[in-house]
XYZ file of C-alpha atoms in Angstrom:
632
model
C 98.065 133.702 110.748
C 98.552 132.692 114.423
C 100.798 129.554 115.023
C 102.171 127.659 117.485
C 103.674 124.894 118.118
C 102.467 121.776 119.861
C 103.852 118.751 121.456
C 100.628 117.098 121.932
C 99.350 113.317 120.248
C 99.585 114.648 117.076
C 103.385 114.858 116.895
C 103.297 111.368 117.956
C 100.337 110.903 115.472
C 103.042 112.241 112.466
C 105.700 110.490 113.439
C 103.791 107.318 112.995
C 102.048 108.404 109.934
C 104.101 110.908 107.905
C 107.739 109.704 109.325
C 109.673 113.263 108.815
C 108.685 116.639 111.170
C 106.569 117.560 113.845
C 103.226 119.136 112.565
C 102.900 122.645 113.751
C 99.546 123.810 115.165
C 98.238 127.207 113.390
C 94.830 128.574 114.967
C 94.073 131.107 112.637
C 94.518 130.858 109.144
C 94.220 133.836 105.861
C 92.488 133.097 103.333
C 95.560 132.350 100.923
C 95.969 129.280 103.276
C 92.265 127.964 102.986
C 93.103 126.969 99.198
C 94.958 123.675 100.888
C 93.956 120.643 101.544
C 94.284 118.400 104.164
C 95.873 115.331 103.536
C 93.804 113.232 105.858
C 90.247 113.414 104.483
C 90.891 115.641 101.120
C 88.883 118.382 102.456
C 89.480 121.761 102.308
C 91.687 123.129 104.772
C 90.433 125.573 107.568
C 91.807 126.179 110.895
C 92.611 124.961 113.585
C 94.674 122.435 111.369
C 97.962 121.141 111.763
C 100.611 121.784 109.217
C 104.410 120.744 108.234
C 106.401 123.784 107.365
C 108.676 122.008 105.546
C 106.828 119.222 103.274
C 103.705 121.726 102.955
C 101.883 118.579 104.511
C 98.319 119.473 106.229
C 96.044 117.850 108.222
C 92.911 119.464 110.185
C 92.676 119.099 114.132
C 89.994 117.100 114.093
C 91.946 114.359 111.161
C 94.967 115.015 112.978
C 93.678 113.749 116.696
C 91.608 110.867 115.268
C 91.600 107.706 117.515
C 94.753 104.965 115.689
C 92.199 102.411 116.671
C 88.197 102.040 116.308
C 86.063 99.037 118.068
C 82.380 97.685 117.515
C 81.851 100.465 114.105
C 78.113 100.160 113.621
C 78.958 99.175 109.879
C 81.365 96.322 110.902
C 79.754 94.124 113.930
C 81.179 90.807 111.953
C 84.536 91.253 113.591
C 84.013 94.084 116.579
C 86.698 92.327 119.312
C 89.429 92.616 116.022
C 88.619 96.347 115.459
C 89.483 98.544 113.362
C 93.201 100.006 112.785
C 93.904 103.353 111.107
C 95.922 103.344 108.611
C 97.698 105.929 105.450
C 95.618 105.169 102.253
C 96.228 102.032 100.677
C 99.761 101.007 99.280
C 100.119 101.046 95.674
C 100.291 96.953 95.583
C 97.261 96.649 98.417
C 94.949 94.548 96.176
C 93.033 93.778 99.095
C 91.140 97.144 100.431
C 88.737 97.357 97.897
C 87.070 101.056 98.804
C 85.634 102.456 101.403
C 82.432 100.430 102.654
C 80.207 103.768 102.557
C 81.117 106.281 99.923
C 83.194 102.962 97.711
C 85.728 105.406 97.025
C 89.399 104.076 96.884
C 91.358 106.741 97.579
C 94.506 108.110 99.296
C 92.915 109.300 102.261
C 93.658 108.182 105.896
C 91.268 105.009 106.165
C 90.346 102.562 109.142
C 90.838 98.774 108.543
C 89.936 95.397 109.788
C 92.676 93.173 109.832
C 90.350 89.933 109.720
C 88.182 90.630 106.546
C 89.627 93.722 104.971
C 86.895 96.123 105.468
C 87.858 99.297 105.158
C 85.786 102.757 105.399
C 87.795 106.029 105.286
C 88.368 108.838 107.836
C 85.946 110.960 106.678
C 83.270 108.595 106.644
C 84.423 107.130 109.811
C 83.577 110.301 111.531
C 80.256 110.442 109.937
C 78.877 106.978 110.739
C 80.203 107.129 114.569
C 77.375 109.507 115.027
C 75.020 108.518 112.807
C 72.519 105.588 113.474
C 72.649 102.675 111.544
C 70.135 100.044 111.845
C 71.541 96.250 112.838
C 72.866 94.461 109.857
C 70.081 92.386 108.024
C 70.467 89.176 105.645
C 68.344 89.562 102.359
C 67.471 86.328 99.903
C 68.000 88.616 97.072
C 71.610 89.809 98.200
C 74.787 87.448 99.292
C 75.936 89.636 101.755
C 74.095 90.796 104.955
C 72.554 94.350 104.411
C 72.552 97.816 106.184
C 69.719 99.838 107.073
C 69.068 103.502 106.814
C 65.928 105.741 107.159
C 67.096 108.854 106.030
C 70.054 108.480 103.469
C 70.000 111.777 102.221
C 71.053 113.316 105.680
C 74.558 111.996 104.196
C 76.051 113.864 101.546
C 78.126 110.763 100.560
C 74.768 109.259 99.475
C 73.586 112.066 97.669
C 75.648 110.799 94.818
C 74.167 107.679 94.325
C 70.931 106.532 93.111
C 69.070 103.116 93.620
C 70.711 100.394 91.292
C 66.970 99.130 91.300
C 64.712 102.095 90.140
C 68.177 104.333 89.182
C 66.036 107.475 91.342
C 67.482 109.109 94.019
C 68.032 107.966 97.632
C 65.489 109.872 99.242
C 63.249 107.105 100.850
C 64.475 104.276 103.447
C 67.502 102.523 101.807
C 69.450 99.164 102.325
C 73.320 99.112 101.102
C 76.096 96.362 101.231
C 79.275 97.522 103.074
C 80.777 94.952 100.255
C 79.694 95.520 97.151
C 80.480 98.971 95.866
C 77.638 98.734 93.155
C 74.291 97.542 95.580
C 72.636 100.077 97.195
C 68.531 100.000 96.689
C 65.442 101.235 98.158
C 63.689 99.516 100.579
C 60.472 100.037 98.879
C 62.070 98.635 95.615
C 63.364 95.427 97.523
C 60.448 94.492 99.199
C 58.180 94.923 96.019
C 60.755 93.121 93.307
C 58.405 91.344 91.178
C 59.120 87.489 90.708
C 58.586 87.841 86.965
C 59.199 90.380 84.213
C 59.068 90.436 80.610
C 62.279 92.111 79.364
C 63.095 93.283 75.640
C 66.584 91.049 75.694
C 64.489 87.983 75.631
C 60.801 88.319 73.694
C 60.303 84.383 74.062
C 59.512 83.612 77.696
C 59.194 85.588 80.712
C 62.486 85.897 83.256
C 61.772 84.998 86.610
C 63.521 86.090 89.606
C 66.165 83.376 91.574
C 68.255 83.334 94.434
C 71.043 80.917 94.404
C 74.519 80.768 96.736
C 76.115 79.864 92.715
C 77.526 82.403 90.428
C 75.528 83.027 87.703
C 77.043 84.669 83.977
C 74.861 87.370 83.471
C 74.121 87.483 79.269
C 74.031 90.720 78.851
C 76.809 92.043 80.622
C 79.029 89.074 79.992
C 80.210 88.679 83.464
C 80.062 86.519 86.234
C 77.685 87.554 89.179
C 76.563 86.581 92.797
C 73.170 86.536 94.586
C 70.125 86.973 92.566
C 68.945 87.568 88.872
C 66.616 86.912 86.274
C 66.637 83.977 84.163
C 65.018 81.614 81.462
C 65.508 78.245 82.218
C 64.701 76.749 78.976
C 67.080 78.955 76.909
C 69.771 79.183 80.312
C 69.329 82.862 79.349
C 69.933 84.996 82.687
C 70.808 88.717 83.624
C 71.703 90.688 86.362
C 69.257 92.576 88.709
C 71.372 96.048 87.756
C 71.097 95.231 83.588
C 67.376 94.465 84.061
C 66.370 97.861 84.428
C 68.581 99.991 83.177
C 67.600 103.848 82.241
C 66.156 104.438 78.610
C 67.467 107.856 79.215
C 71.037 109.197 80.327
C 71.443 112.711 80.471
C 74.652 114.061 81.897
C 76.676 117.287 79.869
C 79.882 116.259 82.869
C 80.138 113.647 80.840
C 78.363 114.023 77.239
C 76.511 116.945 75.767
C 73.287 115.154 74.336
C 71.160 112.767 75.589
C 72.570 109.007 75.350
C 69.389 106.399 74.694
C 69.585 102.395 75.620
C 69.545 99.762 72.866
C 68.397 96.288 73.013
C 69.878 94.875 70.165
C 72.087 91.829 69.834
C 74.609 92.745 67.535
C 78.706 93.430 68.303
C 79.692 97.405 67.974
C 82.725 99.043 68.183
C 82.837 101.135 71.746
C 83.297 105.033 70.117
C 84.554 106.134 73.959
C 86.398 103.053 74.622
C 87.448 102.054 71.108
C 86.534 97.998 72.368
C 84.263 95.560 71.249
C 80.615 95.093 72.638
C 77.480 93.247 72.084
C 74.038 93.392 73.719
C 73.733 96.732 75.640
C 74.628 99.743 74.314
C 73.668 103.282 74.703
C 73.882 105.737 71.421
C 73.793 109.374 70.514
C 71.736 110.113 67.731
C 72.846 113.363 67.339
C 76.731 112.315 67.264
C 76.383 109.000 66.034
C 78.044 107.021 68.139
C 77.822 104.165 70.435
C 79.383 103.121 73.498
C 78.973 100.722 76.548
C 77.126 100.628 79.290
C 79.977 101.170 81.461
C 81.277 103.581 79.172
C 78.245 106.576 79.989
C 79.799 106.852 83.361
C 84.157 107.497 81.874
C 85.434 110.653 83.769
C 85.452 113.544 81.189
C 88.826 114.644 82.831
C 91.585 113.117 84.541
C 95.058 114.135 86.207
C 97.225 111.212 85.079
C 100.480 110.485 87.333
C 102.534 110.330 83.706
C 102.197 113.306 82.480
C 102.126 117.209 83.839
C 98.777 118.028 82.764
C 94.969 117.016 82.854
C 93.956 114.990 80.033
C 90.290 114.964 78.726
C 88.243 112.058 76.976
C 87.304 112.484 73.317
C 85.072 110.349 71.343
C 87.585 111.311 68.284
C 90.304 113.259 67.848
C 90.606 116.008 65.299
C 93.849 116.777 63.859
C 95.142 118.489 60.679
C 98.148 116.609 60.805
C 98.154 113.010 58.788
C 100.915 111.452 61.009
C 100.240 108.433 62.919
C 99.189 108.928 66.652
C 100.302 106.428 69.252
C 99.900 105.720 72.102
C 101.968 107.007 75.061
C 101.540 104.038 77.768
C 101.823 100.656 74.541
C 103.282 102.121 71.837
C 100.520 101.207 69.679
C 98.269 103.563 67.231
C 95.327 105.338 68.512
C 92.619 105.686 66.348
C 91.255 108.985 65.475
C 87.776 107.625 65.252
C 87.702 105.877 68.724
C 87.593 106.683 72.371
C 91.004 108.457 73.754
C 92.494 110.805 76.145
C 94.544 113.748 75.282
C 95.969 116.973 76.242
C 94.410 120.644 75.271
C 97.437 121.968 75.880
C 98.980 124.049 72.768
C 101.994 122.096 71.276
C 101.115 118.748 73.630
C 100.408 115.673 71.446
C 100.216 113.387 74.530
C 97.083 110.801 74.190
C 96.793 107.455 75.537
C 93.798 104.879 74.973
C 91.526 104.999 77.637
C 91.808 101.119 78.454
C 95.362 101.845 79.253
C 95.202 105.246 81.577
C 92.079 103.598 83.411
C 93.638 100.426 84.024
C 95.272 101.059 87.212
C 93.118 103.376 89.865
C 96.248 104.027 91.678
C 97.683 105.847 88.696
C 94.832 108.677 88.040
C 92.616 111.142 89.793
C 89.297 112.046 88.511
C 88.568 115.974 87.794
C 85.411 116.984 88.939
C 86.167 120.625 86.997
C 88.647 122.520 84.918
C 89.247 124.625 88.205
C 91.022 121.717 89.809
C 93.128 121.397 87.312
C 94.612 125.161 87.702
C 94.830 124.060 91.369
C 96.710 121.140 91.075
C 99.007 122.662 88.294
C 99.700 125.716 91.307
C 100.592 123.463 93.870
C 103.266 121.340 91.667
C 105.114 124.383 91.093
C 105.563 125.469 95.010
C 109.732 125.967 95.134
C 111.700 124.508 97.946
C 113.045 128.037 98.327
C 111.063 129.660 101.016
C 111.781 133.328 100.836
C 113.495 135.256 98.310
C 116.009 138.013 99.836
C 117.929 139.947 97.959
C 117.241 139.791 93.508
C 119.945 140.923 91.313
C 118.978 143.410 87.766
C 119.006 140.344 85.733
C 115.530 139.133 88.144
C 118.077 135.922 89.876
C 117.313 135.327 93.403
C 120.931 135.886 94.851
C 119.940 135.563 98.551
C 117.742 133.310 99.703
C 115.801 131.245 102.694
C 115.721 127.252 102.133
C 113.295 124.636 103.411
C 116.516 122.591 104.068
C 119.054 124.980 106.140
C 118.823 127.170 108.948
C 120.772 129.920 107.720
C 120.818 132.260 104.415
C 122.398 130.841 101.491
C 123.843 133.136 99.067
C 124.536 132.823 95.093
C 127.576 132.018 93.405
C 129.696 131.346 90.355
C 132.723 130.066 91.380
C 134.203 129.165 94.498
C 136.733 131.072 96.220
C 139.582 128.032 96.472
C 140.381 125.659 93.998
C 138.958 122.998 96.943
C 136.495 119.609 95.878
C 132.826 120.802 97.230
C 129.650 118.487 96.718
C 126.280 119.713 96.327
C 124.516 118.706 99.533
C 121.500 117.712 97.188
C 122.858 115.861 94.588
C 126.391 115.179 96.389
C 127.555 115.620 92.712
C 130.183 118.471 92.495
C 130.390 121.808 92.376
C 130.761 123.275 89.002
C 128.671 125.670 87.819
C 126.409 128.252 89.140
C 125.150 127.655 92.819
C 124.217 128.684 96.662
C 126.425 128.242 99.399
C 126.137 129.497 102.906
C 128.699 131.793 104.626
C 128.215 130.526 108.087
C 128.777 126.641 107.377
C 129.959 124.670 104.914
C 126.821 123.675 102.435
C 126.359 124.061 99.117
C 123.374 123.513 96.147
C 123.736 123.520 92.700
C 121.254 126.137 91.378
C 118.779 123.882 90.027
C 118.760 121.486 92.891
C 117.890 124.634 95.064
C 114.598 125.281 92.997
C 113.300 121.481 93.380
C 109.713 122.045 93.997
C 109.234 120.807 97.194
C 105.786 118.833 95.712
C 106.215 116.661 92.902
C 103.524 114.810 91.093
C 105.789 111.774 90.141
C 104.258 109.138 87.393
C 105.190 106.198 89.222
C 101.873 107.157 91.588
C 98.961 109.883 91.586
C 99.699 110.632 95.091
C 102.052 113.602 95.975
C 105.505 113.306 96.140
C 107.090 115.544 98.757
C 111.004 116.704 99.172
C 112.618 115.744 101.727
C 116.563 116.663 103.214
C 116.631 114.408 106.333
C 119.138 111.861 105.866
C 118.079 108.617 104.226
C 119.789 105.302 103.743
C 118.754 103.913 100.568
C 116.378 104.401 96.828
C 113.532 102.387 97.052
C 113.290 102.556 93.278
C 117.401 102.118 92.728
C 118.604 100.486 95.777
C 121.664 102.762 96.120
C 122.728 104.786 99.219
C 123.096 108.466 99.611
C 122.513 111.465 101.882
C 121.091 113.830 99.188
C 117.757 115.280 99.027
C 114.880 112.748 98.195
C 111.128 112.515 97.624
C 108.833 110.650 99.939
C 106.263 109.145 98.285
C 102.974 107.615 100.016
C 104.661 107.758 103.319
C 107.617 105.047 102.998
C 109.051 105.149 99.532
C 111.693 107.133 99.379
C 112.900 108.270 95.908
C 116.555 110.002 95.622
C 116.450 112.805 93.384
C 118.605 110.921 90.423
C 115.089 108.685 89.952
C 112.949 111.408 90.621
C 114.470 112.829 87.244
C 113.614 110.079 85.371
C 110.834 110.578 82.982
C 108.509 107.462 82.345
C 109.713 107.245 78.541
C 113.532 107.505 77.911
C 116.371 107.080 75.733
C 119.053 105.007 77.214
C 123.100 104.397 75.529
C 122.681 100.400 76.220
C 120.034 100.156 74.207
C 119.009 101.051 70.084
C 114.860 101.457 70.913
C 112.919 104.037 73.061
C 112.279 102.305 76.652
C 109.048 103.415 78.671
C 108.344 102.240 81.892
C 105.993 98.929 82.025
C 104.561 98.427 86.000
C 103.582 94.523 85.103
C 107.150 93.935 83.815
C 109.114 90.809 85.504
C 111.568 90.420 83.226
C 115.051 89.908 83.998
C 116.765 93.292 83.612
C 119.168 93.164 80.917
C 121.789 95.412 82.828
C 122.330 93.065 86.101
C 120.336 89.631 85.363
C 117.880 90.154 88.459
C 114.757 89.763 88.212
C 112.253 93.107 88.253
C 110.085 92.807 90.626
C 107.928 96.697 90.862
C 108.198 96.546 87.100
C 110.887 98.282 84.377
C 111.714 99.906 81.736
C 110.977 97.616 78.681
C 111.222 98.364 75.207
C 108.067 98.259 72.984
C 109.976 96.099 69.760
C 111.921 93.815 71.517
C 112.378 91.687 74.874
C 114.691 94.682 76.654
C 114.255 95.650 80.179
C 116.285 97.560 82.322
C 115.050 98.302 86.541
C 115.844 101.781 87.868
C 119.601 101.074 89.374
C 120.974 100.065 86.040
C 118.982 102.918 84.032
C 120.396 105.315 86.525
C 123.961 104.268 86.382
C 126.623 106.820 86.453
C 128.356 106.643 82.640
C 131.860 106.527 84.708
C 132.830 106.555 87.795
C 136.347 105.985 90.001
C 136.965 103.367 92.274
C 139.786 102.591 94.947
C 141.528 99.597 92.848
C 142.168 101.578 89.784
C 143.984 105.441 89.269
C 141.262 105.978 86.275
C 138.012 106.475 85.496
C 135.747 103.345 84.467
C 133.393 103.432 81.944
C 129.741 101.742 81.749
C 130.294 98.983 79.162
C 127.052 97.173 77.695
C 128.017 94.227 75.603
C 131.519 91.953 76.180
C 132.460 89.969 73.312
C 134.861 87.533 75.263
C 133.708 84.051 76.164
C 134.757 84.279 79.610
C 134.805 87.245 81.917
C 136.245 87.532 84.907
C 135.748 90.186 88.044
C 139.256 91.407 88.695
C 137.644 92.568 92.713
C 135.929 88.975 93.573
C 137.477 86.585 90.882
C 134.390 85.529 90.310
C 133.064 84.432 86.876
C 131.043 87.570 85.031
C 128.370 86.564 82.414
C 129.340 88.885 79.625
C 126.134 89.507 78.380
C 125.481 91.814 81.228
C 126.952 95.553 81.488
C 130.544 96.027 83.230
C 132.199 99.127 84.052
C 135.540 98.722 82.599
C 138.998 101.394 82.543
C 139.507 103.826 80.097
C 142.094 103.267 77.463
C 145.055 105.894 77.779
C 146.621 107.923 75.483
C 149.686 107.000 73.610
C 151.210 110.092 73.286
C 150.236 112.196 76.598
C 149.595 109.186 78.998
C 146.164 110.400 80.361
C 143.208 107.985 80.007
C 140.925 108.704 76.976
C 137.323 109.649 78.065
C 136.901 112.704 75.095
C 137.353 112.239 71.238
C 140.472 109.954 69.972
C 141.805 108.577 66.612
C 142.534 105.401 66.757
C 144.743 102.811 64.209
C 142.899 101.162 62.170
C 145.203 97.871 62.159
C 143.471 95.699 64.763
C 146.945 94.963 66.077
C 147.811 97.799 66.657
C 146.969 99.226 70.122
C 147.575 103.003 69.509
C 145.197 105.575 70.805
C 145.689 109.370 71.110
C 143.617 112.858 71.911
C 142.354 114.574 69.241
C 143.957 117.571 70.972
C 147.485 115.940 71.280
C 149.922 116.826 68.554
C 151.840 114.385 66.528
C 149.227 112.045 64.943
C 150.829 110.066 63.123
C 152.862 107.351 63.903
């Protein structure tokens, strides 16, 4: 591998865009480092690419040294003099970029935006369209929006995964495709020869005939709301959607289902077996499973790699267990049904399943698996350590000399320190007191553990990477509390200190009698402090208990400059009135406090292990269960 290093845009290009190190140039690259991918357009990586030593963060040259700025796009002439702006994939609350305009993928690629209308087409298909020809944009009775031209789709592999939402074939004549709606894309030849009237088998009394109107319409068959043109019945204000007019009799696809999956007309409400909700109308069924699902529901990804949990979970149209114990559901709380639609885990010993309404509502929060490959991939790259090159191994297999992504020098293992002196871990900054590294040229130190952090983590709170991080930082995004540990940079500005990034999305916690899990549309007001949650919280499933991130993650005690002893986290405060004895200021004892540490009666030290205690409730005395003379 031949690097070097490069002071060129693209350091200015990271510092904008990642926020953390230069990006290193490397030429040449082996064939170990192909298996990357760059975190621009999701591509594999080949060389020349640019890459971050210390983040594993990748980019190729030609991602790396695309223009921050993009005028008159031949897919976006509405708004040329505005431009377009490049920007990091969308944030996880950016409701308004819908997908990109060509491929209608929304994903965490780099993408280029319009700042008037929200358009937004990513980097990779930004590169394609620049040099390839579309035709002038062209308004269409049958479609709301004005339409885009192209003679030869299938010169773009993008389109070679779509088919005409007309005739369902594939795109291998002249096509027209709306930049706005993800879902129209049709033949020309299919659009010019629409017929005016059909006779369709949802509606045996009249014929439906085609109308354009600027009004919504609710389509019946679909049950939703629609724009631009459709087929309708006047005298029975029957209408449908140009898409559920002529759907396919026939779906085959094994990625998705083994057999054949055949449309049926019939009005009657079923039970969705893949999405375990009710229908009516269209359906498609397996006659060799016996089942039934939605339309929708022939397209579910078969696998998934789910931000809360470790591995890929696949969909099942039941579940088969030997075990007669009730299964719930690990995002509500609520019983999964072994008949219905679900995803789970094949891996030995893992129980995890979740309904698939809940793991698909949020895009943000799950990847799509193309194949079981990727999912060996992605399990790989999660377990990269932040320890760079082992040294030196003792005969029990420890590393005991090692190379960190975060220092300069060697840092060797430990047990004990030499002087009886108060050392932090420059991780955690919580102290040193077990096994650890330190260096012998400078004064750093990291607890064991903290020094085999992967340096990629695949936090639940998003799907995108998580990367570790030892550049100073101010303050938790998710917490709000300062420190100059380690942290994890998620999507480019969230910084996460390592105390959250332990948090699992499901937890036990002392202030509370119930399981908590972690609710993303929770605004509650946290029961610790009284504020309001605003990026969600942990909530409990049987009663109204929430709790955000900087009260979960409170230290159990702590010390503090008014007061020789430790305090202790207190939850409840059965006094009327409360008091702060720093501000004076009235405390509403319903909320926790951090209160001293009774002392011992008999040695004097404050009590933070096992005591016995008088029963009288007069009496006040309190002593170790190691202190002698117990009774009094």
């Amino acid at each position: 591998m031949r690097v070097q290093v490069t002071t060129s845009r693209c350091n200015r290009f990271s510092i904008l865009f990642i926020g953390q190190h230069p990006l290193v140039l490397v030429a040449e690259q082996s064939n170990e480092g192909l298996k990357a991918h760059c975190d621009g357009c999701g591509e594999l990586l080949s060389a020349p690419c640019f890459t971050c030593i210390h983040c594993n963060y990748h980019l190729h040259k030609q991602c790396a040294e695309a223009p921050l700025y993009l005028h008159n796009h031949p897919l976006h002439s509405k708004h040329s003099g505005a431009g377009l702006f490049l920007r990091r994939g969308p944030y996880p609350r950016d409701l308004k970029v819908y997908g990109c305009a060509l491929c209608k993928e929304k994903c965490n690629m780099f993408f280029y935006l319009c700042r008037e209308c929200y358009f937004s087409i990513d980097i990779k298909c930004a590169q394609l369209s620049s040099s390839f020809k579309f035709s002038q944009l062209s308004k269409h009775d049958i479609h709301e929006h004005p339409l885009t031209f192209i003679e030869s789709p299938m010169a773009i592999d993008v389109f070679k995964r779509f088919s005409c939402s007309w005739c369902h074939e594939p795109l291998t004549d002249a096509t027209y495709f709306c930049s706005t709606c993800p879902s129209f894309i049709i033949h020309k030849k299919c659009l010019d020869e629409l017929p005016t009237e059909i006779n369709h088998p949802s509606h045996h009394i009249h014929p439906l005939f085609l109308h354009s109107s600027d009004r919504n319409h609710f389509c019946n068959l679909c049950q939703k709301e629609h724009s631009g043109a459709f087929y309708g019945c006047s005298l029975y204000h029957f209408n449908i959607n140009l898409e559920c007019a002529l759907l396919r009799s026939i779906v085959e696809d094994k990625s998705r289902h083994q057999h054949p999956l055949t449309l049926f007309w019939r009005q009657d409400s079923f039970i969705c077996d893949a999405y375990g909700t009710e229908g009516n109308y269209i359906s498609y069924i397996c006659s060799t499973c016996c089942t039934i699902v939605h339309k929708k529901c022939i397209s579910l990804p078969r696998i998934i790699k789910f931000s809360r949990h470790d591995h890929c979970i696949f969909h099942k149209h039941f579940l088969q267990t030997r075990e007669l114990t009730r299964k719930d559901c690990k995002i509500c709380f609520n019983e999964v049904k072994l008949d219905r639609g679900s995803y789970s885990c094949r891996r030995p010993g893992c129980n995890y399943v979740v309904h698939v309404n809940c793991v698909l509502e949020d895009a943000r929060l799950y990847k799509v698996i193309e194949d079981e490959k990727q999912c060996e991939e992605l399990e790989e790259k999660s377990m990269q350590s932040s320890i760079i090159r082992i040294i030196e191994v003792n005969e029990a297999g420890e590393a005991t000399k090692i190379e960190h992504f975060s220092h300069r020098h060697c840092l060797v293992l430990a047990d004990k320190l030499e002087e009886e002196i108060d050392r932090k871990c420059d991780r955690c900054m919580l102290p040193i007191s077990n096994i650890f590294y330190y260096c012998s040229e400078c004064p750093f130190f990291l607890h064991k553990t903290c020094a085999e952090l992967p340096i990629i983590k695949q936090h639940w709170f998003h799907q995108s990477n998580a990367y570790l991080n030892s550049d100073s930082f101010k303050k938790c995004y998710f917490c709000s509390q300062y420190s100059s540990g380690f942290f994890y940079r998620i999507r480019g500005y969230m910084d996460m200190c390592t105390r959250c990034a332990e948090v699992a999305d499901i937890i036990e916690c002392e202030g509370h009698q119930h399981f908590l899990f972690f609710d993303f549309k929770c605004k509650e007001k946290c029961n610790g402090c009284g504020e309001r949650c605003q990026y969600g919280a942990f909530r409990c499933g049987k009663c109204r208990f929430a709790l955000d991130f900087g009260c979960l993650t409170l230290p159990h005690s702590a010390l503090h400059k008014i007061d020789e002893h430790k305090l202790k986290l207190t939850y409840h405060d059965d006094k009327e009135q409360s008091y702060c004895d720093i501000c004076e200021q009235y405390r509403d004892p319903s909320f926790w406090k951090v209160e001293g540490f009774p002392e011992c009666s008999r040695c004097g030290k404050f009590c933070q292990e096992e005591i016995f205690k008088c029963k009288e409730s007069t009496c006040d005395y309190i002593v170790h269960c190691k202190c002698p003379g117990l009774y009094h």
